[in-house]
């Protein structure tokens, strides 16, 4: 029993390290991104149609291949038809990127 507890705690600790900020990022994602990108980053046909763009799923290989710095820039400065997201600090953008990495 004790071994299991230790193993579980170690697992939680290492996952926590790998995805530092992902929990905060998930909350921010839900508040700021879900309306346009969907719960799992799959995109929203209505938004894509309205903005006349193709939305790549955020979990796709193409998006996941982009470095953290680029994804952060998209959040803070926008990209193409996506406007910069209001009220997101640089630190919060890092947390959101950490969360995006959990989508793949
Ligand atoms: C008002 C709708 C809207 C909101 C809100 C929004 N996005 Fe977007 N996002 C878009 C659209 C539309 C595109 C495609 C833009 C283009 O390529 O012209 C896009 C593109 C992206 C891309 C680039 C994907 C690629 O193809 O490489 C990323 C990453 C992204 N969004 C992340 C986010 C995150 C994270 C948030 C929340 C902090 C967010 N977006 C909020 C509409 C939105």
mmCIF file with all atom_site columns, C-alpha atoms and ligand atoms in Angstrom, residues 29 32-33 35-37 47 51 53-56 58 63 66 71 74-75 79-82 85 88 96 100, ligand 1:
data_model
loop_
_atom_site.group_PDB
_atom_site.id
_atom_site.type_symbol
_atom_site.label_atom_id
_atom_site.label_alt_id
_atom_site.label_comp_id
_atom_site.label_asym_id
_atom_site.label_entity_id
_atom_site.label_seq_id
_atom_site.pdbx_PDB_ins_code
_atom_site.Cartn_x
_atom_site.Cartn_y
_atom_site.Cartn_z
_atom_site.occupancy
_atom_site.B_iso_or_equiv
_atom_site.pdbx_formal_charge
_atom_site.auth_seq_id
_atom_site.auth_comp_id
_atom_site.auth_asym_id
_atom_site.auth_atom_id
_atom_site.pdbx_PDB_model_num
ATOM   1  C  CA  . UNK A 1 29  ? -8.561  28.216 -22.344 1.00 0.00 ? 29  UNK A CA  1
ATOM   2  C  CA  . UNK A 1 32  ? -10.945 32.700 -23.561 1.00 0.00 ? 32  UNK A CA  1
ATOM   3  C  CA  . UNK A 1 33  ? -10.641 30.174 -26.371 1.00 0.00 ? 33  UNK A CA  1
ATOM   4  C  CA  . UNK A 1 35  ? -15.980 29.759 -27.980 1.00 0.00 ? 35  UNK A CA  1
ATOM   5  C  CA  . UNK A 1 36  ? -13.907 29.703 -31.152 1.00 0.00 ? 36  UNK A CA  1
ATOM   6  C  CA  . UNK A 1 37  ? -11.759 26.583 -30.831 1.00 0.00 ? 37  UNK A CA  1
ATOM   7  C  CA  . UNK A 1 47  ? -16.656 30.379 -36.584 1.00 0.00 ? 47  UNK A CA  1
ATOM   8  C  CA  . UNK A 1 51  ? -14.469 34.303 -40.541 1.00 0.00 ? 51  UNK A CA  1
ATOM   9  C  CA  . UNK A 1 53  ? -10.906 30.586 -42.686 1.00 0.00 ? 53  UNK A CA  1
ATOM   10 C  CA  . UNK A 1 54  ? -9.870  26.986 -42.248 1.00 0.00 ? 54  UNK A CA  1
ATOM   11 C  CA  . UNK A 1 55  ? -9.227  26.338 -38.563 1.00 0.00 ? 55  UNK A CA  1
ATOM   12 C  CA  . UNK A 1 56  ? -6.656  23.686 -37.960 1.00 0.00 ? 56  UNK A CA  1
ATOM   13 C  CA  . UNK A 1 58  ? -5.099  22.753 -32.095 1.00 0.00 ? 58  UNK A CA  1
ATOM   14 C  CA  . UNK A 1 63  ? -0.128  23.166 -34.791 1.00 0.00 ? 63  UNK A CA  1
ATOM   15 C  CA  . UNK A 1 66  ? 4.960   25.007 -33.914 1.00 0.00 ? 66  UNK A CA  1
ATOM   16 C  CA  . UNK A 1 71  ? 1.853   29.691 -30.135 1.00 0.00 ? 71  UNK A CA  1
ATOM   17 C  CA  . UNK A 1 74  ? -0.608  33.859 -31.710 1.00 0.00 ? 74  UNK A CA  1
ATOM   18 C  CA  . UNK A 1 75  ? -2.355  34.272 -28.345 1.00 0.00 ? 75  UNK A CA  1
ATOM   19 C  CA  . UNK A 1 79  ? -2.642  35.490 -36.414 1.00 0.00 ? 79  UNK A CA  1
ATOM   20 C  CA  . UNK A 1 80  ? -4.456  36.138 -39.651 1.00 0.00 ? 80  UNK A CA  1
ATOM   21 C  CA  . UNK A 1 81  ? -8.156  36.380 -38.847 1.00 0.00 ? 81  UNK A CA  1
ATOM   22 C  CA  . UNK A 1 82  ? -7.625  35.671 -35.161 1.00 0.00 ? 82  UNK A CA  1
ATOM   23 C  CA  . UNK A 1 85  ? -6.866  37.646 -27.138 1.00 0.00 ? 85  UNK A CA  1
ATOM   24 C  CA  . UNK A 1 88  ? -4.087  37.571 -21.258 1.00 0.00 ? 88  UNK A CA  1
ATOM   25 C  CA  . UNK A 1 96  ? -2.284  28.265 -22.066 1.00 0.00 ? 96  UNK A CA  1
ATOM   26 C  CA  . UNK A 1 100 ? -2.354  23.179 -25.589 1.00 0.00 ? 100 UNK A CA  1
HETATM 27 C  C1  . LIG B 2 .   ? -12.904 35.047 -31.946 1.00 0.00 ? 1   LIG B C1  1
HETATM 28 C  C2  . LIG B 2 .   ? -12.520 33.665 -32.180 1.00 0.00 ? 1   LIG B C2  1
HETATM 29 C  C3  . LIG B 2 .   ? -11.199 33.156 -31.598 1.00 0.00 ? 1   LIG B C3  1
HETATM 30 C  C4  . LIG B 2 .   ? -10.768 33.200 -30.276 1.00 0.00 ? 1   LIG B C4  1
HETATM 31 C  C5  . LIG B 2 .   ? -11.489 33.809 -29.083 1.00 0.00 ? 1   LIG B C5  1
HETATM 32 C  C6  . LIG B 2 .   ? -9.488  32.530 -30.267 1.00 0.00 ? 1   LIG B C6  1
HETATM 33 N  N1  . LIG B 2 .   ? -9.143  32.098 -31.526 1.00 0.00 ? 1   LIG B N1  1
HETATM 34 FE FE1 . LIG B 2 .   ? -7.427  31.125 -32.030 1.00 0.00 ? 1   LIG B FE1 1
HETATM 35 N  N2  . LIG B 2 .   ? -7.948  31.224 -34.003 1.00 0.00 ? 1   LIG B N2  1
HETATM 36 C  C7  . LIG B 2 .   ? -9.169  31.700 -34.482 1.00 0.00 ? 1   LIG B C7  1
HETATM 37 C  C8  . LIG B 2 .   ? -9.153  31.620 -35.939 1.00 0.00 ? 1   LIG B C8  1
HETATM 38 C  C9  . LIG B 2 .   ? -10.303 32.037 -36.859 1.00 0.00 ? 1   LIG B C9  1
HETATM 39 C  C10 . LIG B 2 .   ? -7.873  31.111 -36.304 1.00 0.00 ? 1   LIG B C10 1
HETATM 40 C  C11 . LIG B 2 .   ? -7.330  30.910 -37.722 1.00 0.00 ? 1   LIG B C11 1
HETATM 41 C  C12 . LIG B 2 .   ? -6.690  32.241 -38.087 1.00 0.00 ? 1   LIG B C12 1
HETATM 42 C  C13 . LIG B 2 .   ? -6.047  32.298 -39.438 1.00 0.00 ? 1   LIG B C13 1
HETATM 43 O  O1  . LIG B 2 .   ? -5.197  31.435 -39.737 1.00 0.00 ? 1   LIG B O1  1
HETATM 44 O  O2  . LIG B 2 .   ? -6.378  33.222 -40.215 1.00 0.00 ? 1   LIG B O2  1
HETATM 45 C  C14 . LIG B 2 .   ? -7.155  30.871 -35.057 1.00 0.00 ? 1   LIG B C14 1
HETATM 46 C  C15 . LIG B 2 .   ? -5.873  30.359 -34.989 1.00 0.00 ? 1   LIG B C15 1
HETATM 47 C  C16 . LIG B 2 .   ? -5.250  29.958 -33.819 1.00 0.00 ? 1   LIG B C16 1
HETATM 48 C  C17 . LIG B 2 .   ? -3.975  29.294 -33.752 1.00 0.00 ? 1   LIG B C17 1
HETATM 49 C  C18 . LIG B 2 .   ? -3.077  28.948 -34.925 1.00 0.00 ? 1   LIG B C18 1
HETATM 50 C  C19 . LIG B 2 .   ? -3.438  27.572 -35.420 1.00 0.00 ? 1   LIG B C19 1
HETATM 51 C  C20 . LIG B 2 .   ? -2.655  27.190 -36.649 1.00 0.00 ? 1   LIG B C20 1
HETATM 52 O  O3  . LIG B 2 .   ? -3.295  26.841 -37.643 1.00 0.00 ? 1   LIG B O3  1
HETATM 53 O  O4  . LIG B 2 .   ? -1.414  27.204 -36.612 1.00 0.00 ? 1   LIG B O4  1
HETATM 54 C  C21 . LIG B 2 .   ? -3.724  29.041 -32.432 1.00 0.00 ? 1   LIG B C21 1
HETATM 55 C  C22 . LIG B 2 .   ? -2.513  28.336 -31.845 1.00 0.00 ? 1   LIG B C22 1
HETATM 56 C  C23 . LIG B 2 .   ? -4.842  29.577 -31.694 1.00 0.00 ? 1   LIG B C23 1
HETATM 57 N  N3  . LIG B 2 .   ? -5.741  30.129 -32.556 1.00 0.00 ? 1   LIG B N3  1
HETATM 58 C  C24 . LIG B 2 .   ? -4.962  29.524 -30.326 1.00 0.00 ? 1   LIG B C24 1
HETATM 59 C  C25 . LIG B 2 .   ? -5.918  30.226 -29.600 1.00 0.00 ? 1   LIG B C25 1
HETATM 60 C  C26 . LIG B 2 .   ? -5.925  30.292 -28.169 1.00 0.00 ? 1   LIG B C26 1
HETATM 61 C  C27 . LIG B 2 .   ? -4.969  29.555 -27.249 1.00 0.00 ? 1   LIG B C27 1
HETATM 62 C  C28 . LIG B 2 .   ? -6.969  31.107 -27.819 1.00 0.00 ? 1   LIG B C28 1
HETATM 63 C  C29 . LIG B 2 .   ? -7.369  31.567 -26.415 1.00 0.00 ? 1   LIG B C29 1
HETATM 64 C  C30 . LIG B 2 .   ? -6.321  32.242 -25.640 1.00 0.00 ? 1   LIG B C30 1
HETATM 65 C  C31 . LIG B 2 .   ? -7.621  31.516 -29.041 1.00 0.00 ? 1   LIG B C31 1
HETATM 66 N  N4  . LIG B 2 .   ? -6.952  30.960 -30.097 1.00 0.00 ? 1   LIG B N4  1
HETATM 67 C  C32 . LIG B 2 .   ? -8.737  32.325 -29.120 1.00 0.00 ? 1   LIG B C32 1
HETATM 68 C  C33 . LIG B 2 .   ? -10.211 32.187 -33.724 1.00 0.00 ? 1   LIG B C33 1
HETATM 69 C  C34 . LIG B 2 .   ? -10.163 32.465 -32.366 1.00 0.00 ? 1   LIG B C34 1
#
